[in-house]
């Protein structure tokens, strides 16, 4: 039933992307870069911001939700009708990677996110000494995920490196899984 409803809604070529991650991972910077906004001064997101990106003829509604520990209990209020979960990881913050893994694991058991794909966006890869894809993959235990279609992609929110490729992945995944045309 959920699949039928999704496909009916997506005839309008519209997607809902939920962008989550720990605070200071770069979620808002990613969204601002995609929108062509200034990324030199970003304040922590308190609550949520909805932005729309037109990408290759599709409308992508991005729900950017704050990642501070006090806000994480409210994340579940934003799960409804999510097509793709963008999980942003700060690749320079090895000290909090276990927290990052636990929060992601908690998300992946949420029933309302079961139909969503997962794109792990490894941010800040332009910083020397950041964690490798393999390190992030191992720490987050991505190979153990069986409930969601997933991929990992490195990027830099500040430079825009690989952000178009991330959006292309989101769109290609949606076309393959959700769209009728």
Coordinates of N, CA and C in Angstrom, one line a residue:
X1 N 0.8 -1.2 0.0 CA 0.0 0.0 0.0 C 0.9 1.3 0.0
X2 N 1.9 1.3 0.9 CA 2.8 2.4 1.0 C 3.5 2.7 -0.4
X3 N 3.8 1.6 -1.1 CA 4.5 1.7 -2.4 C 3.5 2.4 -3.4
X4 N 2.3 2.0 -3.4 CA 1.3 2.5 -4.3 C 1.1 4.0 -4.1
X5 N 1.0 4.4 -2.8 CA 0.8 5.8 -2.4 C 2.0 6.6 -2.9
X6 N 3.2 6.1 -2.6 CA 4.5 6.7 -3.0 C 4.5 7.0 -4.5
X7 N 4.2 5.9 -5.3 CA 4.2 6.1 -6.7 C 3.2 7.0 -7.2
X8 N 2.0 7.1 -6.6 CA 1.0 8.0 -7.0 C 1.5 9.5 -6.8
X9 N 2.1 9.7 -5.6 CA 2.6 11.0 -5.3 C 3.8 11.4 -6.2
X10 N 4.6 10.5 -6.5 CA 5.8 10.8 -7.3 C 5.5 11.0 -8.8
X11 N 4.3 10.8 -9.2 CA 4.0 11.1 -10.6 C 4.2 12.6 -10.9
X12 N 4.2 13.4 -9.8 CA 4.5 14.8 -9.9 C 6.0 15.1 -10.0
X13 N 6.8 14.1 -10.0 CA 8.3 14.2 -10.0 C 8.7 14.9 -8.7
X14 N 8.3 14.5 -7.6 CA 8.6 15.1 -6.4 C 9.2 14.1 -5.4
X15 N 10.2 14.4 -4.6 CA 10.8 13.6 -3.7 C 10.9 14.3 -2.3
X16 N 11.0 13.5 -1.3 CA 11.2 14.0 0.1 C 12.5 13.4 0.6
X17 N 13.5 14.3 0.9 CA 14.8 13.8 1.4 C 14.9 14.4 2.8
X18 N 15.3 13.5 3.7 CA 15.5 13.9 5.1 C 17.0 13.9 5.3
X19 N 17.6 15.0 5.7 CA 19.0 15.1 5.9 C 19.3 15.2 7.4
X20 N 19.9 14.2 8.0 CA 20.2 14.1 9.4 C 21.7 13.8 9.6
X21 N 22.1 13.9 10.8 CA 23.4 13.6 11.3 C 23.7 14.3 12.5
X22 N 24.8 14.1 13.2 CA 25.2 14.8 14.4 C 25.4 16.2 14.1
X23 N 25.3 17.0 15.2 CA 25.5 18.5 15.0 C 27.0 18.7 14.5
X24 N 27.1 19.7 13.7 CA 28.4 20.1 13.1 C 28.9 19.2 12.0
X25 N 28.0 18.3 11.5 CA 28.4 17.4 10.4 C 28.5 18.1 9.1
X26 N 27.7 19.2 8.9 CA 27.7 19.9 7.7 C 26.4 19.8 6.9
X27 N 25.3 19.4 7.5 CA 24.0 19.3 6.9 C 23.5 20.6 6.2
X28 N 23.5 21.6 7.0 CA 23.0 22.9 6.5 C 23.9 23.5 5.4
X29 N 25.2 23.3 5.6 CA 26.1 23.7 4.6 C 25.9 23.0 3.3
X30 N 25.6 21.7 3.3 CA 25.3 21.0 2.1 C 24.1 21.6 1.4
X31 N 23.0 21.8 2.2 CA 21.8 22.3 1.6 C 22.0 23.7 1.0
X32 N 22.7 24.5 1.8 CA 23.0 25.9 1.3 C 23.8 25.9 0.0
X33 N 24.8 25.0 -0.1 CA 25.6 24.9 -1.3 C 24.7 24.5 -2.5
X34 N 23.8 23.5 -2.3 CA 23.0 23.1 -3.3 C 22.0 24.2 -3.8
X35 N 21.7 25.1 -2.9 CA 20.8 26.2 -3.2 C 21.5 27.4 -3.8
X36 N 22.8 27.3 -3.8 CA 23.6 28.4 -4.3 C 23.7 29.6 -3.2
X37 N 23.5 29.3 -2.0 CA 23.6 30.3 -0.9 C 25.0 30.3 -0.4
X38 N 25.2 31.4 0.4 CA 26.5 31.6 1.0 C 26.7 30.5 2.1
X39 N 27.9 29.9 2.1 CA 28.3 28.9 3.0 C 29.4 29.3 4.0
X40 N 29.7 30.6 4.0 CA 30.8 31.1 4.8 C 30.5 31.2 6.3
X41 N 29.2 31.5 6.5 CA 28.7 31.6 7.9 C 27.4 30.8 8.1
X42 N 27.5 29.7 8.8 CA 26.4 28.8 9.0 C 26.1 28.7 10.5
X43 N 24.9 28.9 10.9 CA 24.5 28.8 12.3 C 23.9 27.4 12.5
X44 N 24.1 26.9 13.7 CA 23.4 25.6 14.0 C 21.9 25.6 13.7
X45 N 21.4 24.6 13.2 CA 19.9 24.5 12.9 C 19.2 24.2 14.2
X46 N 18.4 25.1 14.6 CA 17.5 24.8 15.8 C 16.1 24.5 15.3
X47 N 15.8 23.3 15.3 CA 14.5 22.9 14.7 C 14.8 22.3 13.4
X48 N 14.1 22.8 12.3 CA 14.2 22.3 11.0 C 14.0 23.4 10.0
X49 N 14.5 23.1 8.8 CA 14.4 24.0 7.6 C 14.0 23.1 6.4
X50 N 13.0 23.6 5.7 CA 12.6 22.9 4.5 C 13.1 23.7 3.3
X51 N 13.8 23.1 2.4 CA 14.3 23.7 1.2 C 13.9 22.9 0.0
X52 N 13.7 23.5 -1.1 CA 13.4 22.8 -2.4 C 14.4 23.0 -3.4
X53 N 14.9 22.0 -4.0 CA 15.9 22.0 -5.0 C 15.3 21.4 -6.3
X54 N 15.3 22.1 -7.4 CA 14.9 21.6 -8.6 C 16.1 20.9 -9.3
X55 N 16.0 19.6 -9.5 CA 17.2 18.9 -10.0 C 16.8 18.0 -11.2
X56 N 17.3 18.3 -12.3 CA 17.1 17.5 -13.5 C 15.6 17.2 -13.8
X57 N 14.8 18.3 -13.6 CA 13.4 18.1 -13.9 C 12.6 17.6 -12.7
X58 N 13.2 17.3 -11.6 CA 12.5 16.8 -10.4 C 12.6 17.8 -9.3
X59 N 11.6 17.8 -8.4 CA 11.5 18.7 -7.3 C 11.9 17.9 -6.1
X60 N 13.0 18.3 -5.4 CA 13.5 17.6 -4.2 C 13.3 18.5 -3.0
X61 N 12.4 18.0 -2.1 CA 12.2 18.8 -0.9 C 13.1 18.2 0.2
X62 N 14.0 19.0 0.7 CA 15.0 18.6 1.6 C 14.6 19.1 3.0
X63 N 14.5 18.2 3.9 CA 14.1 18.5 5.3 C 15.5 18.4 6.1
X64 N 16.0 19.6 6.5 CA 17.2 19.7 7.2 C 16.9 19.9 8.7
X65 N 17.2 18.9 9.5 CA 16.8 18.9 10.9 C 18.1 19.0 11.8
X66 N 18.0 19.8 12.8 CA 19.2 20.0 13.7 C 19.6 18.7 14.3
X67 N 20.9 18.6 14.5 CA 21.5 17.4 15.0 C 22.0 17.4 16.5
X68 N 21.7 18.5 17.2 CA 22.2 18.6 18.6 C 21.5 17.5 19.4
X69 N 22.2 17.0 20.4 CA 21.7 15.9 21.2 C 20.3 16.2 21.7
X70 N 20.0 17.4 22.1 CA 18.7 17.7 22.6 C 17.6 17.7 21.6
X71 N 17.9 17.8 20.3 CA 16.9 17.7 19.2 C 16.7 16.4 18.6
X72 N 17.6 15.4 18.9 CA 17.5 14.1 18.2 C 16.3 13.4 18.6
X73 N 15.7 13.6 19.8 CA 14.5 12.9 20.1 C 13.3 13.3 19.3
X74 N 13.4 14.5 18.7 CA 12.4 15.0 17.8 C 12.5 14.6 16.4
X75 N 13.6 13.9 16.0 CA 13.8 13.5 14.6 C 12.6 12.7 14.1
X76 N 12.0 11.8 14.9 CA 11.0 11.0 14.5 C 9.8 11.7 14.0
X77 N 9.6 13.0 14.3 CA 8.5 13.8 13.9 C 8.6 14.1 12.4
X78 N 9.8 13.8 11.8 CA 10.0 14.2 10.4 C 10.2 13.0 9.4
X79 N 9.9 11.8 9.9 CA 10.1 10.5 9.2 C 9.1 10.3 8.1
X80 N 7.9 10.8 8.3 CA 6.7 10.5 7.4 C 7.1 10.8 5.9
X81 N 6.8 9.8 5.1 CA 6.9 10.0 3.6 C 8.3 10.3 3.1
X82 N 9.3 9.9 3.9 CA 10.7 10.1 3.4 C 11.1 9.1 2.4
X83 N 11.6 9.6 1.3 CA 12.1 8.7 0.2 C 13.5 8.3 0.3
X84 N 14.3 9.3 0.8 CA 15.8 9.1 1.0 C 16.2 9.7 2.2
X85 N 17.0 9.0 3.0 CA 17.7 9.6 4.2 C 19.1 9.9 3.8
X86 N 19.5 11.1 3.9 CA 20.9 11.5 3.8 C 21.5 11.6 5.2
X87 N 22.4 10.7 5.5 CA 23.0 10.7 6.8 C 24.4 11.3 6.6
X88 N 24.6 12.5 7.2 CA 25.8 13.2 7.0 C 26.8 12.9 8.1
X89 N 28.0 12.6 7.8 CA 29.0 12.2 8.7 C 30.2 13.2 8.6
X90 N 30.6 13.7 9.8 CA 31.8 14.5 9.8 C 33.0 13.6 9.8
X91 N 33.7 13.5 8.7 CA 34.8 12.6 8.5 C 36.1 13.0 9.3
X92 N 36.0 14.2 10.0 CA 37.2 14.6 10.8 C 36.9 14.4 12.3
X93 N 35.7 13.9 12.6 CA 35.3 13.8 14.0 C 35.3 12.3 14.4
X94 N 36.5 11.7 14.5 CA 36.6 10.3 14.9 C 36.1 10.1 16.3
X95 N 36.2 11.0 17.2 CA 35.8 10.9 18.6 C 34.3 10.6 18.7
X96 N 33.5 11.1 17.8 CA 32.1 10.9 17.9 C 31.5 9.9 16.9
X97 N 32.3 9.1 16.3 CA 31.8 8.2 15.3 C 31.0 7.1 16.0
X98 N 31.3 6.7 17.2 CA 30.4 5.7 17.8 C 29.0 6.2 18.1
X99 N 29.0 7.5 18.5 CA 27.6 8.2 18.6 C 26.9 8.2 17.3
X100 N 27.7 8.5 16.3 CA 27.1 8.5 14.9 C 26.5 7.2 14.5
X101 N 27.3 6.1 14.8 CA 26.8 4.8 14.5 C 25.5 4.4 15.3
X102 N 25.5 4.8 16.6 CA 24.3 4.4 17.4 C 23.1 5.2 16.9
X103 N 23.3 6.5 16.6 CA 22.1 7.3 16.1 C 21.6 6.7 14.8
X104 N 22.5 6.4 13.9 CA 22.1 5.8 12.6 C 21.4 4.5 12.8
X105 N 21.9 3.6 13.6 CA 21.3 2.3 13.9 C 19.9 2.5 14.5
X106 N 19.7 3.5 15.3 CA 18.3 3.8 15.9 C 17.4 4.2 14.8
X107 N 17.9 5.0 13.8 CA 17.0 5.4 12.7 C 16.6 4.3 11.8
X108 N 17.5 3.4 11.6 CA 17.2 2.3 10.6 C 16.2 1.3 11.1
X109 N 15.9 1.3 12.4 CA 14.8 0.4 12.8 C 13.5 1.1 12.9
X110 N 13.4 2.3 12.6 CA 12.1 3.1 12.6 C 11.2 2.6 11.4
X111 N 10.0 2.2 11.8 CA 9.1 1.7 10.8 C 8.8 2.7 9.7
X112 N 8.7 4.0 10.0 CA 8.3 5.0 9.0 C 9.5 5.3 8.1
X113 N 10.7 4.8 8.3 CA 11.8 5.0 7.4 C 12.1 3.7 6.6
X114 N 11.3 2.7 6.8 CA 11.6 1.4 6.2 C 11.7 1.4 4.6
X115 N 10.9 2.3 4.0 CA 10.9 2.3 2.6 C 11.9 3.3 2.0
X116 N 12.7 4.0 2.8 CA 13.6 5.0 2.4 C 15.0 4.3 2.1
X117 N 15.7 4.9 1.1 CA 17.1 4.5 0.8 C 17.9 5.4 1.7
X118 N 19.2 5.0 1.9 CA 20.1 5.6 2.7 C 21.4 6.0 1.9
X119 N 21.7 7.3 1.9 CA 22.9 7.8 1.4 C 23.8 8.4 2.5
X120 N 24.9 7.7 2.8 CA 25.8 8.2 3.8 C 26.7 9.2 3.1
X121 N 26.7 10.4 3.5 CA 27.5 11.5 2.9 C 28.6 11.8 3.9
X122 N 29.8 11.3 3.5 CA 31.0 11.5 4.3 C 31.6 12.9 4.0
X123 N 31.3 13.8 4.8 CA 31.6 15.3 4.6 C 33.0 15.6 5.2
X124 N 33.5 16.7 4.7 CA 34.8 17.3 5.1 C 36.0 16.5 4.6
X125 N 35.8 15.8 3.5 CA 36.9 15.0 2.9 C 38.0 15.9 2.3
X126 N 37.8 17.2 2.3 CA 38.8 18.1 1.8 C 39.8 18.4 2.9
X127 N 39.6 17.9 4.1 CA 40.5 18.2 5.3 C 41.4 17.0 5.4
X128 N 42.7 17.3 5.4 CA 43.8 16.3 5.5 C 43.6 15.5 6.8
X129 N 43.7 14.2 6.7 CA 43.6 13.3 7.8 C 42.2 12.8 8.2
X130 N 41.3 13.1 7.3 CA 39.9 12.6 7.6 C 39.9 11.1 7.4
X131 N 38.8 10.6 8.0 CA 38.6 9.1 7.9 C 38.4 8.7 6.4
X132 N 38.8 7.5 6.1 CA 38.6 7.0 4.8 C 37.2 6.4 4.6
X133 N 36.7 6.1 3.4 CA 35.4 5.5 3.2 C 35.4 4.1 3.9
X134 N 36.5 3.4 3.9 CA 36.5 2.1 4.5 C 36.4 2.2 6.0
X135 N 37.1 3.2 6.6 CA 37.0 3.4 8.0 C 35.5 3.7 8.5
X136 N 34.9 4.7 7.7 CA 33.5 5.0 8.1 C 32.6 3.9 7.9
X137 N 32.8 3.1 6.8 CA 32.0 2.0 6.5 C 32.1 0.9 7.6
X138 N 33.3 0.7 8.1 CA 33.5 -0.2 9.2 C 32.9 0.3 10.6
X139 N 33.2 1.5 10.9 CA 32.7 2.1 12.2 C 31.2 2.1 12.2
X140 N 30.6 2.5 11.1 CA 29.1 2.6 11.1 C 28.5 1.2 10.8
X141 N 29.3 0.2 10.5 CA 28.8 -1.1 10.2 C 27.8 -1.1 9.1
X142 N 28.2 -0.4 8.0 CA 27.3 -0.3 6.9 C 27.0 -1.6 6.2
X143 N 28.0 -2.5 6.2 CA 27.8 -3.8 5.5 C 26.8 -4.7 6.2
X144 N 26.5 -4.3 7.4 CA 25.5 -5.1 8.2 C 24.0 -4.7 7.9
X145 N 23.9 -3.6 7.2 CA 22.5 -3.0 6.9 C 21.9 -3.9 5.8
X146 N 20.7 -4.5 6.2 CA 20.0 -5.3 5.3 C 18.6 -4.7 5.0
X147 N 18.2 -3.7 5.8 CA 16.8 -3.2 5.8 C 16.7 -2.1 4.8
X148 N 17.7 -1.5 4.3 CA 17.7 -0.3 3.4 C 18.7 -0.4 2.3
X149 N 18.3 0.0 1.2 CA 19.3 0.2 0.1 C 20.2 1.3 0.5
X150 N 21.5 1.2 0.4 CA 22.4 2.2 0.8 C 23.6 2.4 -0.1
X151 N 24.3 3.6 0.1 CA 25.5 3.9 -0.6 C 26.3 4.9 0.3
X152 N 27.6 5.0 0.1 CA 28.4 5.9 0.8 C 29.1 6.8 -0.2
X153 N 29.1 8.1 0.0 CA 29.8 9.0 -0.9 C 30.5 10.1 -0.1
X154 N 31.7 10.4 -0.6 CA 32.5 11.4 0.1 C 32.2 12.8 -0.6
X155 N 32.3 13.8 0.2 CA 32.0 15.1 -0.3 C 32.7 16.2 0.5
X156 N 32.6 17.4 0.1 CA 33.0 18.6 0.8 C 31.8 19.6 0.7
X157 N 31.2 19.9 1.8 CA 30.0 20.9 1.7 C 30.6 22.3 1.4
X158 N 31.8 22.6 1.8 CA 32.3 23.9 1.6 C 32.7 24.1 0.1
X159 N 33.3 23.1 -0.5 CA 33.7 23.3 -1.9 C 32.7 22.8 -2.9
X160 N 31.7 22.0 -2.4 CA 30.7 21.4 -3.3 C 31.2 20.1 -4.0
X161 N 32.3 19.7 -3.6 CA 32.9 18.4 -4.2 C 31.9 17.3 -4.0
X162 N 31.5 16.7 -5.1 CA 30.6 15.5 -5.1 C 29.1 15.7 -4.7
X163 N 28.8 17.0 -4.4 CA 27.4 17.2 -4.1 C 26.4 17.0 -5.3
X164 N 26.8 17.4 -6.5 CA 26.0 17.0 -7.7 C 25.9 15.5 -7.8
X165 N 26.9 14.8 -7.6 CA 26.9 13.3 -7.7 C 26.0 12.7 -6.6
X166 N 26.0 13.3 -5.5 CA 25.1 12.8 -4.4 C 23.6 13.0 -4.8
X167 N 23.3 14.2 -5.4 CA 21.9 14.4 -5.8 C 21.6 13.5 -7.0
X168 N 22.5 13.3 -7.9 CA 22.3 12.4 -9.0 C 22.0 10.9 -8.5
X169 N 22.7 10.5 -7.4 CA 22.4 9.2 -6.8 C 21.0 9.2 -6.2
X170 N 20.6 10.2 -5.5 CA 19.3 10.3 -4.9 C 18.2 10.1 -6.0
X171 N 18.4 10.9 -7.1 CA 17.5 10.9 -8.2 C 17.5 9.5 -8.9
X172 N 18.6 9.0 -9.2 CA 18.7 7.7 -9.9 C 18.1 6.6 -9.0
X173 N 18.3 6.6 -7.8 CA 17.8 5.6 -6.8 C 16.2 5.7 -6.8
X174 N 15.7 7.0 -6.8 CA 14.3 7.2 -6.8 C 13.7 6.7 -8.1
X175 N 14.3 7.0 -9.2 CA 13.8 6.6 -10.5 C 13.7 5.1 -10.6
X176 N 14.7 4.4 -10.0 CA 14.7 2.9 -10.1 C 13.7 2.3 -9.1
X177 N 13.5 2.9 -8.0 CA 12.7 2.3 -6.9 C 11.2 2.8 -6.9
X178 N 11.0 4.1 -7.3 CA 9.8 4.7 -7.0 C 9.0 5.2 -8.2
X179 N 9.6 5.7 -9.2 CA 8.9 6.4 -10.3 C 8.4 5.4 -11.3
X180 N 7.2 5.7 -11.8 CA 6.6 4.8 -12.8 C 7.1 5.1 -14.2
X181 N 7.8 6.2 -14.4 CA 8.2 6.5 -15.8 C 9.7 6.8 -15.8

